[in-house]
GROMACS .gro file of N, CA and C in nm:
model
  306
    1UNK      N    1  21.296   6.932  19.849
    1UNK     CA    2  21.344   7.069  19.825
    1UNK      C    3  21.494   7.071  19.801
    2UNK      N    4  21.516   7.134  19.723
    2UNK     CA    5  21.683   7.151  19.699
    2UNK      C    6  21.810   7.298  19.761
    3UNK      N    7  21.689   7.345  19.836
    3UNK     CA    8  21.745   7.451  19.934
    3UNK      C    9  21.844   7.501  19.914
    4UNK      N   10  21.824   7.564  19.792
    4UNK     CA   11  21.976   7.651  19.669
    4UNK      C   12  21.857   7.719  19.570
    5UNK      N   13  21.716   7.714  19.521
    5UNK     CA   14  21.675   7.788  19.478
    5UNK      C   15  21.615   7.919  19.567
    6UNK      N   16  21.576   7.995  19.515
    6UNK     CA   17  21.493   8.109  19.622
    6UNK      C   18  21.382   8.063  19.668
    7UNK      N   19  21.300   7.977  19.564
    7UNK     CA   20  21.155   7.939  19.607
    7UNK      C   21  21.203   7.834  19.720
    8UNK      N   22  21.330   7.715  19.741
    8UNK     CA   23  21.311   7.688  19.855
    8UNK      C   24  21.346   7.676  19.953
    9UNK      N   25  21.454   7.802  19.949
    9UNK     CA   26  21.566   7.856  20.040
    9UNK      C   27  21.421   7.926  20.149
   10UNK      N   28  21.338   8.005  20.049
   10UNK     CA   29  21.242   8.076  20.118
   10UNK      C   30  21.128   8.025  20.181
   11UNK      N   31  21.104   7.874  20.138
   11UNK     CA   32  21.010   7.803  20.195
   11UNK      C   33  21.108   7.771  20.331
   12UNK      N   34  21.200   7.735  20.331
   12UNK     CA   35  21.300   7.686  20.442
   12UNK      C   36  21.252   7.773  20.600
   13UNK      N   37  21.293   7.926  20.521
   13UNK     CA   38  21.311   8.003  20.615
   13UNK      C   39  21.195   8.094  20.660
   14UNK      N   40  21.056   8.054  20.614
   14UNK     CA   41  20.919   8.051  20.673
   14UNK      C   42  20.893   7.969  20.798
   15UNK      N   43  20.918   7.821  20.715
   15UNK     CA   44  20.927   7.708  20.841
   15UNK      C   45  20.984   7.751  20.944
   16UNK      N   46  21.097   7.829  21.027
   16UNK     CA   47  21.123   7.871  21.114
   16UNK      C   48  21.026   8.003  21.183
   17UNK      N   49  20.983   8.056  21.201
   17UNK     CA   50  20.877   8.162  21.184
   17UNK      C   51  20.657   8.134  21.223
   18UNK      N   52  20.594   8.160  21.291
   18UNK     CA   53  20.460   8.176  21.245
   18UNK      C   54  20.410   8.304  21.317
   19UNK      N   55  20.286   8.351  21.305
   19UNK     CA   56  20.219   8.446  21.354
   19UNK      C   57  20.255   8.550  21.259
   20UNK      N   58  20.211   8.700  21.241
   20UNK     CA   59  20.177   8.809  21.173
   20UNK      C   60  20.354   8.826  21.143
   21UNK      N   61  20.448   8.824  21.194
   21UNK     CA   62  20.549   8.845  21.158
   21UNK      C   63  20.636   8.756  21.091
   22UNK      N   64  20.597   8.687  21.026
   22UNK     CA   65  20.667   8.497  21.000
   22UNK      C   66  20.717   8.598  20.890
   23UNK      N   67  20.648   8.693  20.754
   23UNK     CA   68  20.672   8.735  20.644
   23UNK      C   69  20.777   8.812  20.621
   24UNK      N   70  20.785   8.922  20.749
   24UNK     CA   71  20.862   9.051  20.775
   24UNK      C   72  21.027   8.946  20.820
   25UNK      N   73  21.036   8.830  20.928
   25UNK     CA   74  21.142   8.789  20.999
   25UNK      C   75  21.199   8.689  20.873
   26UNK      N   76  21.124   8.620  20.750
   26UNK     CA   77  21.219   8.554  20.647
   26UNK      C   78  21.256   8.660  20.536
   27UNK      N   79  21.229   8.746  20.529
   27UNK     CA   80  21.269   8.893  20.470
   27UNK      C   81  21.401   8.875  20.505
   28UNK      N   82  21.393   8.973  20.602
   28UNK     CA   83  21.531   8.974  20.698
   28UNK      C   84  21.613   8.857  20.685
   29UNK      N   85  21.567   8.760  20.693
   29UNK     CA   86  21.680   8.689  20.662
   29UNK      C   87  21.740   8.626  20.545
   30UNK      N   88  21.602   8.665  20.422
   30UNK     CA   89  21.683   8.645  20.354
   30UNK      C   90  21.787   8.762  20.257
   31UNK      N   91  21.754   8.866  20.335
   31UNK     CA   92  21.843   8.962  20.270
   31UNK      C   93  21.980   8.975  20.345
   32UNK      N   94  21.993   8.916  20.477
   32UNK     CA   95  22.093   8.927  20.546
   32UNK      C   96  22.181   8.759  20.473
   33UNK      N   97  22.094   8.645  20.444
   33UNK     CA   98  22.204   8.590  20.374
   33UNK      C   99  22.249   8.645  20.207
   34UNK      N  100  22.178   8.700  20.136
   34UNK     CA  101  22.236   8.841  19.976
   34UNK      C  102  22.367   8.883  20.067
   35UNK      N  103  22.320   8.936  20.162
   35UNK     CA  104  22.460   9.066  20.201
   35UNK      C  105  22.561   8.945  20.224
   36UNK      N  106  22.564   8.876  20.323
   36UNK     CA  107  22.681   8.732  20.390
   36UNK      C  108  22.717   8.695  20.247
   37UNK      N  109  22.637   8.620  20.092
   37UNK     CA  110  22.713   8.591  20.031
   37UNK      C  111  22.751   8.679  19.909
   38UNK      N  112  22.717   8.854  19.948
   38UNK     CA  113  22.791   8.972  19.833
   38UNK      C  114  22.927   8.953  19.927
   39UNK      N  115  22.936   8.990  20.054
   39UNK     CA  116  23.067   8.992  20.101
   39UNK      C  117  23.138   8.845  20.088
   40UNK      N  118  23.108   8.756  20.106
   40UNK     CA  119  23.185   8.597  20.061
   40UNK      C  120  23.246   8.603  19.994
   41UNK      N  121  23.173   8.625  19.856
   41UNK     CA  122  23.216   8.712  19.705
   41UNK      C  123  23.296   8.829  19.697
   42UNK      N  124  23.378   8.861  19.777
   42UNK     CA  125  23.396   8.985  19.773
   42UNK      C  126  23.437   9.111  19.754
   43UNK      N  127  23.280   9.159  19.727
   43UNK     CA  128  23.262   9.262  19.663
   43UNK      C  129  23.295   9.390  19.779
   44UNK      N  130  23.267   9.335  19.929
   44UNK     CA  131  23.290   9.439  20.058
   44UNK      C  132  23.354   9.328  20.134
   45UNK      N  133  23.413   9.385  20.257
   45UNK     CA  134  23.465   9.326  20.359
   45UNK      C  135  23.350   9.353  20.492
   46UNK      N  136  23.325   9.238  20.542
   46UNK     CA  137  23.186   9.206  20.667
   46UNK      C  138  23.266   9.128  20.750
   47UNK      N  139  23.298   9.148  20.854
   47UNK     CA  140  23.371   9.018  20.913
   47UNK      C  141  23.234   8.974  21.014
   48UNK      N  142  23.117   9.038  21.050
   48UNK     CA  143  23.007   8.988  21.109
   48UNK      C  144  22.892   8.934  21.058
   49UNK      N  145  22.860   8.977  20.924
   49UNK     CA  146  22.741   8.914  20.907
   49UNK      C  147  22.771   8.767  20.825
   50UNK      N  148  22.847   8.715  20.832
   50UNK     CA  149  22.879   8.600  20.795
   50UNK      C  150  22.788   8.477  20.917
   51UNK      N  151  22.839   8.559  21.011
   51UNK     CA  152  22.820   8.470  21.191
   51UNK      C  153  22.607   8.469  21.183
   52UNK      N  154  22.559   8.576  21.189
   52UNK     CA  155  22.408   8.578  21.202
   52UNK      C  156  22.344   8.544  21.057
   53UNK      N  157  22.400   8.493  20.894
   53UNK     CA  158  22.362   8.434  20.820
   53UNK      C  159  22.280   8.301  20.841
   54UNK      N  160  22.173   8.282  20.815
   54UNK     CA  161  22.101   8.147  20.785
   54UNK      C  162  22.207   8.078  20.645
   55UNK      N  163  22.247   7.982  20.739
   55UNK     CA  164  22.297   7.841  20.647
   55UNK      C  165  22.219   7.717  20.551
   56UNK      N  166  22.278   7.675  20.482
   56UNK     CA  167  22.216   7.597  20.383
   56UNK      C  168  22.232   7.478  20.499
   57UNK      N  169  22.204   7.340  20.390
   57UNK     CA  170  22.189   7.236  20.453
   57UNK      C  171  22.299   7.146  20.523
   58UNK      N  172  22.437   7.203  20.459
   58UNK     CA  173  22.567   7.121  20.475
   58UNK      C  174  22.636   7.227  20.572
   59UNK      N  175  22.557   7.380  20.602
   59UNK     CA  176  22.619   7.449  20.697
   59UNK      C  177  22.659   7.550  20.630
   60UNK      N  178  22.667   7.568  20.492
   60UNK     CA  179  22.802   7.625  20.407
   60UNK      C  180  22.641   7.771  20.383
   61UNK      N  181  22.731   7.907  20.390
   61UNK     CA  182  22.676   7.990  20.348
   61UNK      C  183  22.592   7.989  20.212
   62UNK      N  184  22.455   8.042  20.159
   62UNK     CA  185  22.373   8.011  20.078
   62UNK      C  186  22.445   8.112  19.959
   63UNK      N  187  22.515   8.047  19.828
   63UNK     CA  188  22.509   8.144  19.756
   63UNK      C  189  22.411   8.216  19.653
   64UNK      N  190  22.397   8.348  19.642
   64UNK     CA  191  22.331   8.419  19.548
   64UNK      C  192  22.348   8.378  19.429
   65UNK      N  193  22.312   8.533  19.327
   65UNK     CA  194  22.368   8.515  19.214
   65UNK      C  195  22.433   8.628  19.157
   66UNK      N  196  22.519   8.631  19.081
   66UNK     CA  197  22.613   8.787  19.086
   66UNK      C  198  22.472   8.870  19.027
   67UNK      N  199  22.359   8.882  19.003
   67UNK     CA  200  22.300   8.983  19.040
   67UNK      C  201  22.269   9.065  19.114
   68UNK      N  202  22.226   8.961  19.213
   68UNK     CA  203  22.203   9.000  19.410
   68UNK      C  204  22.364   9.081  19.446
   69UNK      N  205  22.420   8.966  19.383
   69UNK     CA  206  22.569   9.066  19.425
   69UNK      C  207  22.603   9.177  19.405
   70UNK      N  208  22.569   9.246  19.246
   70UNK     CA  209  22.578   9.376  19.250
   70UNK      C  210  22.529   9.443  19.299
   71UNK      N  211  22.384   9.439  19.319
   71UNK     CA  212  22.262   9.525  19.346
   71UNK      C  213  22.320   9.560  19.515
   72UNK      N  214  22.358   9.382  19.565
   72UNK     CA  215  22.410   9.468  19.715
   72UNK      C  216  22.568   9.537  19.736
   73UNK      N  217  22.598   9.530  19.629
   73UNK     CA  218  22.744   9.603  19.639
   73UNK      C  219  22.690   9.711  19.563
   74UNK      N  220  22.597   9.794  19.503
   74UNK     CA  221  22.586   9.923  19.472
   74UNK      C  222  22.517   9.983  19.592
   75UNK      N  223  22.416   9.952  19.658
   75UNK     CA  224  22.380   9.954  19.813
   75UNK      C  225  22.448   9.975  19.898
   76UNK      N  226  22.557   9.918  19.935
   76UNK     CA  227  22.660   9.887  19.991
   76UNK      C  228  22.807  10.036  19.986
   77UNK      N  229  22.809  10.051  19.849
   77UNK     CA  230  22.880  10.179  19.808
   77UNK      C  231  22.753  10.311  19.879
   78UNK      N  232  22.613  10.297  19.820
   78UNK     CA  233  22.586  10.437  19.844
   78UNK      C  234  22.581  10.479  19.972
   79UNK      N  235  22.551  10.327  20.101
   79UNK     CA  236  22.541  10.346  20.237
   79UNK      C  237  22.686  10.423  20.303
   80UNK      N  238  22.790  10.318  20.217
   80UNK     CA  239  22.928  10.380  20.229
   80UNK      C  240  22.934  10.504  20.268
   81UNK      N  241  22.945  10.557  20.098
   81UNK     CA  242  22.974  10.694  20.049
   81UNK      C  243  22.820  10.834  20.162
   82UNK      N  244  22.749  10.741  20.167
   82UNK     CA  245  22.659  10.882  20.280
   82UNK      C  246  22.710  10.876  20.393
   83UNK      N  247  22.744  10.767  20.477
   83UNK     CA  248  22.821  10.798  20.647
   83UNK      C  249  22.931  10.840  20.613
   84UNK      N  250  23.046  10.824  20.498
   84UNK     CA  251  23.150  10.906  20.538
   84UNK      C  252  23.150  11.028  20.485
   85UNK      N  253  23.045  11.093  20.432
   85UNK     CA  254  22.992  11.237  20.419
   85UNK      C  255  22.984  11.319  20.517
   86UNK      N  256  22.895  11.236  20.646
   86UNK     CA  257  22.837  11.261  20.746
   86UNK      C  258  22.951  11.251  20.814
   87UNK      N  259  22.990  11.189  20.851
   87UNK     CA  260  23.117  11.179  20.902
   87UNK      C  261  23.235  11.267  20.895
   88UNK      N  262  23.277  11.328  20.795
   88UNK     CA  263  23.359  11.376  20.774
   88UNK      C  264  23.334  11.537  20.839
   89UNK      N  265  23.187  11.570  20.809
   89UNK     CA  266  23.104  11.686  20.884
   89UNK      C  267  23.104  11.685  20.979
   90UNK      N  268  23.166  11.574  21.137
   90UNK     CA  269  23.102  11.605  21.206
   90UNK      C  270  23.274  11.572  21.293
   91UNK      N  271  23.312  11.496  21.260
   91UNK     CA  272  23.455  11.444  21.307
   91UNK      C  273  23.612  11.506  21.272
   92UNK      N  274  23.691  11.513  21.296
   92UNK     CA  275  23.846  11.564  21.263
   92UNK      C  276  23.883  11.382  21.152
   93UNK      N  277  23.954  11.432  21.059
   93UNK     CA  278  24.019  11.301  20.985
   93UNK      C  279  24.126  11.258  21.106
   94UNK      N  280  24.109  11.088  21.111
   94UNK     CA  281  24.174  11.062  21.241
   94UNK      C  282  24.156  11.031  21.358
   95UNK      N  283  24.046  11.115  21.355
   95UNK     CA  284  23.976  11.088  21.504
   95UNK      C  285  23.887  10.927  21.507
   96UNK      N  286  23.920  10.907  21.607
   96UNK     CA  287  23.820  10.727  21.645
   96UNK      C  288  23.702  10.774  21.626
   97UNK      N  289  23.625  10.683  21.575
   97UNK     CA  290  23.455  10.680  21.570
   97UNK      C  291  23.412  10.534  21.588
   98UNK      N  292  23.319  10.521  21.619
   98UNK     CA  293  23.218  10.353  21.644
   98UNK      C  294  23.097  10.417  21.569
   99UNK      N  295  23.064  10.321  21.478
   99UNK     CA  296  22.922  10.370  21.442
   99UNK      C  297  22.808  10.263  21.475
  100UNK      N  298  22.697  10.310  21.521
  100UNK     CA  299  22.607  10.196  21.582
  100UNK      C  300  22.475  10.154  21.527
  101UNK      N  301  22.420  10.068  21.500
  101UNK     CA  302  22.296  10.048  21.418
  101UNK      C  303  22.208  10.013  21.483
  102UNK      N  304  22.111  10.109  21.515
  102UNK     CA  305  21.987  10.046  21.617
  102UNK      C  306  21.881  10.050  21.530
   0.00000   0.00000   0.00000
C-alpha cells in the first residue's frame, strides 16, 4: 500500500476499527485528517486539530488535494460566518466568549 492514495489511506484507517462502527469511526477520521491538512495549507488557522489527525507512515500529516481543500475552506467560511451571526445576537462586541462542541 502506498498510504497517500484515498483507497489506501482508507484501507489503513479501517484496520484500526471492527464491529458495526469500524465505517462511521474511519469517516471521522478521515475527514478530520481533510480539515488538519486544509488548515496545514492554510486556508484557516486550527492550532488543534493538527494534534488528533491520523498520520501517514513517516508521522508527517496526510496531504489532500486542493479540492478537499476548498470544499473544506468553503465549509469552514459558512460554519464561520453562522456562529458569528449568532454570536453577535447574543453577546456585546468585546465581550469574552468560549465556544464548545459537544
Amino acid at each position: 500500500p502506498c498510504n497517500s492514495c484515498v483507497r489506501c489511506v482508507r484501507r489503513a484507517l479501517m484496520a484500526d476499527y471492527s464491529g458495526a462502527d469500524a465505517t462511521v469511526q474511519a469517516t471521522n477520521d478521515s475527514s478530520i485528517v481533510s480539515k488538519a491538512s486544509t488548515a496545514a495549507a492554510g486556508y484557516f488557522e486550527d492550532a488543534f486539530v493538527g494534534h488528533v489527525a491520523v498520520r501517514g507512515p513517516k508521522g508527517r500529516l496526510i496531504r489532500r488535494s486542493p479540492l478537499v481543500h476548498r470544499c473544506y475552506y468553503v465549509r469552514h467560511l459558512g460554519v464561520f460566518q453562522m456562529q458569528e451571526t449568532f454570536l453577535r445576537s447574543c453577546i456585546s462586541p468585546g465581550d469574552p466568549y468560549n465556544v464548545v462542541v459537544l
